[in-house]
mmCIF file of C-alpha atoms and ligand atoms in Angstrom:
data_model
loop_
_atom_site.group_PDB
_atom_site.id
_atom_site.type_symbol
_atom_site.label_atom_id
_atom_site.label_comp_id
_atom_site.label_asym_id
_atom_site.label_seq_id
_atom_site.Cartn_x
_atom_site.Cartn_y
_atom_site.Cartn_z
ATOM 1 C CA MET A 1 -14.322 2.567 -11.136
ATOM 2 C CA CYS A 2 -13.222 0.292 -8.401
ATOM 3 C CA ALA A 3 -15.717 0.248 -5.922
ATOM 4 C CA ARG A 4 -18.706 -0.813 -9.310
ATOM 5 C CA GLN A 5 -16.566 -3.003 -10.078
ATOM 6 C CA VAL A 6 -16.297 -4.936 -7.536
ATOM 7 C CA ALA A 7 -19.905 -4.499 -6.507
ATOM 8 C CA GLU A 8 -21.386 -6.526 -10.403
ATOM 9 C CA LEU A 9 -19.535 -9.476 -7.862
ATOM 10 C CA GLY A 10 -21.773 -8.836 -5.494
ATOM 11 C CA ASN A 11 -21.558 -8.054 -1.736
ATOM 12 C CA PRO A 12 -18.622 -7.998 -0.148
ATOM 13 C CA ARG A 13 -17.907 -9.065 3.360
ATOM 14 C CA LEU A 14 -14.529 -8.722 3.660
ATOM 15 C CA ILE A 15 -12.348 -5.927 2.090
ATOM 16 C CA VAL A 16 -8.730 -5.097 3.602
ATOM 17 C CA VAL A 17 -7.372 -1.473 3.340
ATOM 18 C CA ALA A 18 -3.253 -2.531 2.871
ATOM 19 C CA THR A 19 -1.583 0.879 1.467
ATOM 20 C CA GLY A 20 0.819 2.695 3.191
ATOM 21 C CA VAL A 21 3.271 5.145 3.575
ATOM 22 C CA LEU A 22 6.507 5.279 6.054
ATOM 23 C CA HIS A 23 9.438 6.863 3.109
ATOM 24 C CA GLY A 24 10.167 6.990 -0.977
ATOM 25 C CA ASP A 25 11.243 9.540 -2.925
ATOM 26 C CA GLY A 26 12.130 12.835 -0.927
ATOM 27 C CA LEU A 27 9.470 11.772 1.657
ATOM 28 C CA GLN A 28 12.167 9.837 5.085
ATOM 29 C CA PRO A 29 10.181 10.063 8.642
ATOM 30 C CA GLU A 30 11.364 13.165 10.840
ATOM 31 C CA LYS A 31 12.625 12.461 13.371
ATOM 32 C CA SER A 32 12.856 15.749 14.925
ATOM 33 C CA TRP A 33 10.038 19.906 14.245
ATOM 34 C CA ARG A 34 12.430 20.938 12.456
ATOM 35 C CA GLN A 35 12.471 18.207 9.563
ATOM 36 C CA LEU A 36 9.038 19.262 8.454
ATOM 37 C CA GLY A 37 7.691 20.007 5.755
ATOM 38 C CA ALA A 38 3.959 20.794 3.830
ATOM 39 C CA ALA A 39 4.532 18.435 0.860
ATOM 40 C CA GLN A 40 5.874 15.208 2.862
ATOM 41 C CA MET A 41 3.095 15.681 4.711
ATOM 42 C CA ALA A 42 0.523 16.176 2.285
ATOM 43 C CA GLU A 43 1.782 12.984 0.882
ATOM 44 C CA THR A 44 2.697 10.994 3.913
ATOM 45 C CA PHE A 45 -1.837 12.340 4.737
ATOM 46 C CA ALA A 46 -3.106 11.644 1.593
ATOM 47 C CA VAL A 47 -2.101 7.548 1.533
ATOM 48 C CA ASN A 48 -2.395 6.454 4.352
ATOM 49 C CA ALA A 49 -5.672 8.912 5.607
ATOM 50 C CA ILE A 50 -7.516 10.169 2.836
ATOM 51 C CA GLY A 51 -7.083 7.184 0.724
ATOM 52 C CA PRO A 52 -8.931 5.178 3.282
ATOM 53 C CA ALA A 53 -11.385 7.213 4.285
ATOM 54 C CA LEU A 54 -12.216 7.362 0.236
ATOM 55 C CA LEU A 55 -12.022 3.211 0.654
ATOM 56 C CA MET A 56 -14.703 3.616 3.290
ATOM 57 C CA LYS A 57 -17.030 6.059 1.252
ATOM 58 C CA HIS A 58 -16.977 3.496 -2.026
ATOM 59 C CA PHE A 59 -17.164 0.338 -0.039
ATOM 60 C CA LEU A 60 -18.357 0.373 3.539
ATOM 61 C CA PRO A 61 -22.203 0.846 1.452
ATOM 62 C CA LEU A 62 -21.629 -2.544 -0.231
ATOM 63 C CA LEU A 63 -21.187 -4.570 2.998
ATOM 64 C CA PRO A 64 -23.968 -6.339 3.179
ATOM 65 C CA ARG A 65 -26.724 -6.002 5.017
ATOM 66 C CA ASP A 66 -27.029 -8.846 7.303
ATOM 67 C CA GLY A 67 -24.198 -11.598 8.654
ATOM 68 C CA LYS A 68 -20.683 -10.506 9.684
ATOM 69 C CA ALA A 69 -18.740 -8.336 6.390
ATOM 70 C CA VAL A 70 -15.164 -6.977 8.328
ATOM 71 C CA PHE A 71 -13.514 -3.871 7.055
ATOM 72 C CA ALA A 72 -10.145 -3.086 8.157
ATOM 73 C CA ALA A 73 -7.906 -0.782 7.904
ATOM 74 C CA LEU A 74 -4.065 -1.465 8.067
ATOM 75 C CA SER A 75 -3.406 0.559 11.046
ATOM 76 C CA ALA A 76 -0.292 0.728 13.388
ATOM 77 C CA ARG A 77 0.815 1.214 16.917
ATOM 78 C CA VAL A 78 2.776 4.250 16.007
ATOM 79 C CA GLY A 79 -0.233 5.821 15.427
ATOM 80 C CA SER A 80 -1.580 5.489 19.147
ATOM 81 C CA ILE A 81 -0.869 8.501 20.461
ATOM 82 C CA ALA A 82 -1.594 6.941 24.414
ATOM 83 C CA ASP A 83 1.256 5.100 23.525
ATOM 84 C CA ASN A 84 3.479 7.381 22.031
ATOM 85 C CA GLY A 85 6.800 7.432 24.119
ATOM 86 C CA ARG A 86 9.075 7.814 21.924
ATOM 87 C CA GLY A 87 8.323 10.736 19.534
ATOM 88 C CA GLY A 88 9.710 11.312 16.015
ATOM 89 C CA TRP A 89 8.002 9.700 12.923
ATOM 90 C CA TYR A 90 5.542 12.866 13.380
ATOM 91 C CA SER A 91 3.298 12.389 9.749
ATOM 92 C CA TYR A 92 4.061 8.530 9.555
ATOM 93 C CA ARG A 93 2.711 9.271 13.077
ATOM 94 C CA ALA A 94 -0.283 11.958 12.878
ATOM 95 C CA SER A 95 -1.348 9.640 9.091
ATOM 96 C CA LYS A 96 -1.844 6.594 11.292
ATOM 97 C CA ALA A 97 -3.132 8.765 14.353
ATOM 98 C CA ALA A 98 -6.338 10.428 11.355
ATOM 99 C CA LEU A 99 -7.101 7.230 10.249
ATOM 100 C CA ASN A 100 -7.611 5.749 13.327
ATOM 101 C CA GLN A 101 -9.896 8.323 14.290
ATOM 102 C CA LEU A 102 -11.487 7.892 10.693
ATOM 103 C CA ILE A 103 -12.518 3.940 11.341
ATOM 104 C CA ARG A 104 -13.963 4.854 14.779
ATOM 105 C CA THR A 105 -16.109 7.634 13.133
ATOM 106 C CA ALA A 106 -16.974 5.390 10.164
ATOM 107 C CA SER A 107 -17.696 2.249 12.792
ATOM 108 C CA ILE A 108 -20.671 4.665 14.264
ATOM 109 C CA GLU A 109 -22.631 5.388 11.718
ATOM 110 C CA LEU A 110 -22.202 2.765 10.139
ATOM 111 C CA LYS A 111 -23.485 0.701 13.126
ATOM 112 C CA ARG A 112 -26.622 2.052 13.049
ATOM 113 C CA LEU A 113 -27.013 1.632 9.013
ATOM 114 C CA LYS A 114 -25.781 -2.439 10.058
ATOM 115 C CA PRO A 115 -25.319 -2.916 12.976
ATOM 116 C CA GLN A 116 -23.609 -7.104 12.252
ATOM 117 C CA ALA A 117 -20.863 -5.329 10.533
ATOM 118 C CA ILE A 118 -17.522 -4.100 11.574
ATOM 119 C CA CYS A 119 -14.901 -0.927 10.547
ATOM 120 C CA ILE A 120 -12.115 -1.832 12.295
ATOM 121 C CA ALA A 121 -7.991 -0.304 12.861
ATOM 122 C CA LEU A 122 -5.864 -3.927 12.888
ATOM 123 C CA HIS A 123 -1.757 -2.934 14.273
ATOM 124 C CA PRO A 124 0.543 -5.934 11.908
ATOM 125 C CA GLY A 125 3.572 -6.252 13.795
ATOM 126 C CA THR A 126 6.960 -5.287 12.564
ATOM 127 C CA VAL A 127 6.530 -7.355 9.124
ATOM 128 C CA LEU A 128 10.095 -7.905 6.882
ATOM 129 C CA THR A 129 8.332 -5.282 4.002
ATOM 130 C CA GLY A 130 9.385 -2.348 1.581
ATOM 131 C CA LEU A 131 8.518 0.112 4.240
ATOM 132 C CA SER A 132 9.574 -1.596 6.642
ATOM 133 C CA ALA A 133 12.679 -2.673 6.488
ATOM 134 C CA PRO A 134 15.200 0.335 6.623
ATOM 135 C CA PHE A 135 13.566 0.381 10.108
ATOM 136 C CA SER A 136 13.504 -3.401 12.067
ATOM 137 C CA LYS A 137 15.957 -3.724 14.608
ATOM 138 C CA SER A 138 17.907 -6.864 14.969
ATOM 139 C CA GLY A 139 16.089 -8.109 18.504
ATOM 140 C CA LEU A 140 11.674 -6.689 17.269
ATOM 141 C CA ASP A 141 9.871 -9.923 16.476
ATOM 142 C CA VAL A 142 9.615 -9.255 12.767
ATOM 143 C CA GLN A 143 7.470 -11.082 11.011
ATOM 144 C CA LEU A 144 7.368 -12.124 6.713
ATOM 145 C CA PRO A 145 4.494 -10.904 4.854
ATOM 146 C CA ASP A 146 2.579 -14.692 5.031
ATOM 147 C CA ALA A 147 2.726 -14.718 8.942
ATOM 148 C CA ALA A 148 1.365 -11.798 8.938
ATOM 149 C CA ALA A 149 -0.922 -12.238 6.011
ATOM 150 C CA GLU A 150 -2.227 -15.218 8.484
ATOM 151 C CA ARG A 151 -2.658 -14.218 12.223
ATOM 152 C CA LEU A 152 -4.399 -10.688 10.821
ATOM 153 C CA LEU A 153 -6.894 -13.146 9.159
ATOM 154 C CA ARG A 154 -6.889 -14.886 12.314
ATOM 155 C CA VAL A 155 -7.426 -11.851 14.161
ATOM 156 C CA ILE A 156 -10.784 -11.305 11.946
ATOM 157 C CA ASP A 157 -11.911 -14.458 12.151
ATOM 158 C CA ALA A 158 -12.508 -14.270 15.379
ATOM 159 C CA LEU A 159 -14.435 -11.087 15.150
ATOM 160 C CA GLU A 160 -17.695 -10.099 16.654
ATOM 161 C CA SER A 161 -20.481 -6.930 15.941
ATOM 162 C CA GLU A 162 -18.872 -5.070 19.207
ATOM 163 C CA ASP A 163 -15.758 -5.696 17.942
ATOM 164 C CA SER A 164 -16.392 -2.103 15.938
ATOM 165 C CA GLY A 165 -14.723 0.296 15.957
ATOM 166 C CA SER A 166 -11.382 -1.028 17.820
ATOM 167 C CA PHE A 167 -7.865 -0.481 17.420
ATOM 168 C CA LEU A 168 -6.590 -4.771 17.702
ATOM 169 C CA ASP A 169 -3.075 -5.862 16.740
ATOM 170 C CA HIS A 170 -1.912 -8.999 15.652
ATOM 171 C CA ARG A 171 -2.305 -11.281 18.489
ATOM 172 C CA GLY A 172 -5.872 -9.894 18.350
ATOM 173 C CA GLU A 173 -5.451 -7.346 21.473
ATOM 174 C CA GLN A 174 -6.399 -4.445 21.575
ATOM 175 C CA VAL A 175 -3.445 -1.597 20.794
ATOM 176 C CA PRO A 176 -4.530 2.232 23.091
ATOM 177 C CA TRP A 177 -5.584 5.187 21.552
HETATM 178 N N1 NAP B 1 5.564 -3.749 7.708
HETATM 179 C C1 NAP B 1 5.613 -3.475 8.939
HETATM 180 O O1 NAP B 1 5.715 -3.615 9.888
HETATM 181 C C2 NAP B 1 4.018 -2.016 9.329
HETATM 182 C C3 NAP B 1 4.277 -1.688 11.133
HETATM 183 C C4 NAP B 1 2.950 -1.213 11.339
HETATM 184 C C5 NAP B 1 2.144 -1.255 9.739
HETATM 185 N N2 NAP B 1 2.241 -1.512 8.519
HETATM 186 C C6 NAP B 1 1.026 -0.779 7.870
HETATM 187 O O2 NAP B 1 0.351 -2.077 7.166
HETATM 188 C C7 NAP B 1 0.321 -1.928 5.992
HETATM 189 C C8 NAP B 1 1.359 -2.752 4.825
HETATM 190 O O3 NAP B 1 2.111 -1.955 4.472
HETATM 191 P P1 NAP B 1 3.521 -3.241 3.984
HETATM 192 O O4 NAP B 1 4.476 -3.269 5.368
HETATM 193 O O5 NAP B 1 2.761 -3.893 2.425
HETATM 194 O O6 NAP B 1 4.201 -1.980 3.092
HETATM 195 P P2 NAP B 1 4.911 -2.102 1.852
HETATM 196 O O7 NAP B 1 5.352 -3.839 1.082
HETATM 197 O O8 NAP B 1 5.196 -1.175 1.298
HETATM 198 O O9 NAP B 1 3.144 -1.463 0.825
HETATM 199 C C9 NAP B 1 2.352 -0.597 0.637
HETATM 200 C C10 NAP B 1 1.607 -0.273 0.097
HETATM 201 O O10 NAP B 1 0.788 0.708 -0.186
HETATM 202 C C11 NAP B 1 0.575 0.895 -1.840
HETATM 203 N N3 NAP B 1 1.167 2.505 -1.998
HETATM 204 C C12 NAP B 1 1.593 3.631 -1.694
HETATM 205 N N4 NAP B 1 1.931 4.245 -1.378
HETATM 206 C C13 NAP B 1 0.554 4.549 -2.420
HETATM 207 C C14 NAP B 1 0.155 6.043 -3.414
HETATM 208 N N5 NAP B 1 0.819 6.918 -3.181
HETATM 209 N N6 NAP B 1 -0.530 5.528 -3.735
HETATM 210 C C15 NAP B 1 -2.034 3.811 -4.379
HETATM 211 N N7 NAP B 1 -1.119 2.896 -3.394
HETATM 212 C C16 NAP B 1 -0.032 3.372 -2.894
HETATM 213 C C17 NAP B 1 1.720 0.297 -2.689
HETATM 214 O O11 NAP B 1 1.414 -0.253 -3.314
HETATM 215 P P3 NAP B 1 2.620 -0.103 -4.902
HETATM 216 O O12 NAP B 1 3.024 -1.774 -4.297
HETATM 217 O O13 NAP B 1 1.547 -0.100 -6.009
HETATM 218 O O14 NAP B 1 3.609 0.733 -4.525
HETATM 219 C C18 NAP B 1 1.386 -0.927 -1.289
HETATM 220 O O15 NAP B 1 1.025 -2.166 -2.398
HETATM 221 C C19 NAP B 1 0.541 0.127 5.781
HETATM 222 O O16 NAP B 1 -0.942 0.524 5.906
HETATM 223 C C20 NAP B 1 1.456 -0.145 7.154
HETATM 224 O O17 NAP B 1 1.849 0.641 7.782
HETATM 225 C C21 NAP B 1 3.061 -2.116 8.508
#
C-alpha cells in the first residue's frame, strides 16, 4: 500500500529505513542468556530484521534502473559479530546481524538488476533518542538527532555503487561484519 503510493510519485532515489526497537513494554535488552524469551526475541526480530526485509521486498523494485539510488537501513555497531567484545543484548545484536545479512544478500541481487543502485547498512553512532536514552553513558560521543541525520546524509551523498552491500558508520568508515 505504502509502496504503491510512493510509486505513484515516481521512482524514489533515496529510501532510509529508520525503524528499530531495543526496549519497550516488557522488552529489555538481555544481560544474560537466562533472560532470553521467545516473545521478546520474536518482537525484536520482527521490528529490526523482518520489517526492513519486507521494505526491501516492496521498495527495491521501485529504485530507478539508471543513476545513483540508495536504500539505506539503520543498523547498529552492536550487530557486528566481529566487534562483539562485551556480550549481552542478545536479541538486539542478533536481529541487527540478521538485518546486515539481509542487506548484504539483497545488494547482490540488486547489483544484477540495477548496477548503479546501492543497498547499505548504516551505524548512526550513539544518538540521543528514546531508544538509547536509558543506556547512553557519559563519555560516549552522543549526538543530537539532527546532527546524526546530517552526518548520515553526508555518508549517503558520498556513496558510490561499489559501496553497495557494505556496513558503514556515520563517519563513512567500514564496520566489520
Ligand atoms: N539511538 C541510537 O543511539 C542508535 C544507535 C545505533 C543504532 N540505532 C538505530 O537507529 C534506528 C533509529 O533509532 P532511534 O534511535 O531513532 O530510535 P527511536 O527514536 O526509538 O525510533 C525508532 C523508530 O522505530 C519505529 N518502531 C519501533 N517499533 C515499531 C514497530 N513495532 N512497528 C513499526 N515501527 C516501529 C518507531 O516508530 P514510532 O515512533 O511510531 O514508535 C520509530 O520511528 C534504529 O534502527 C536503531 O536500532 C540507534
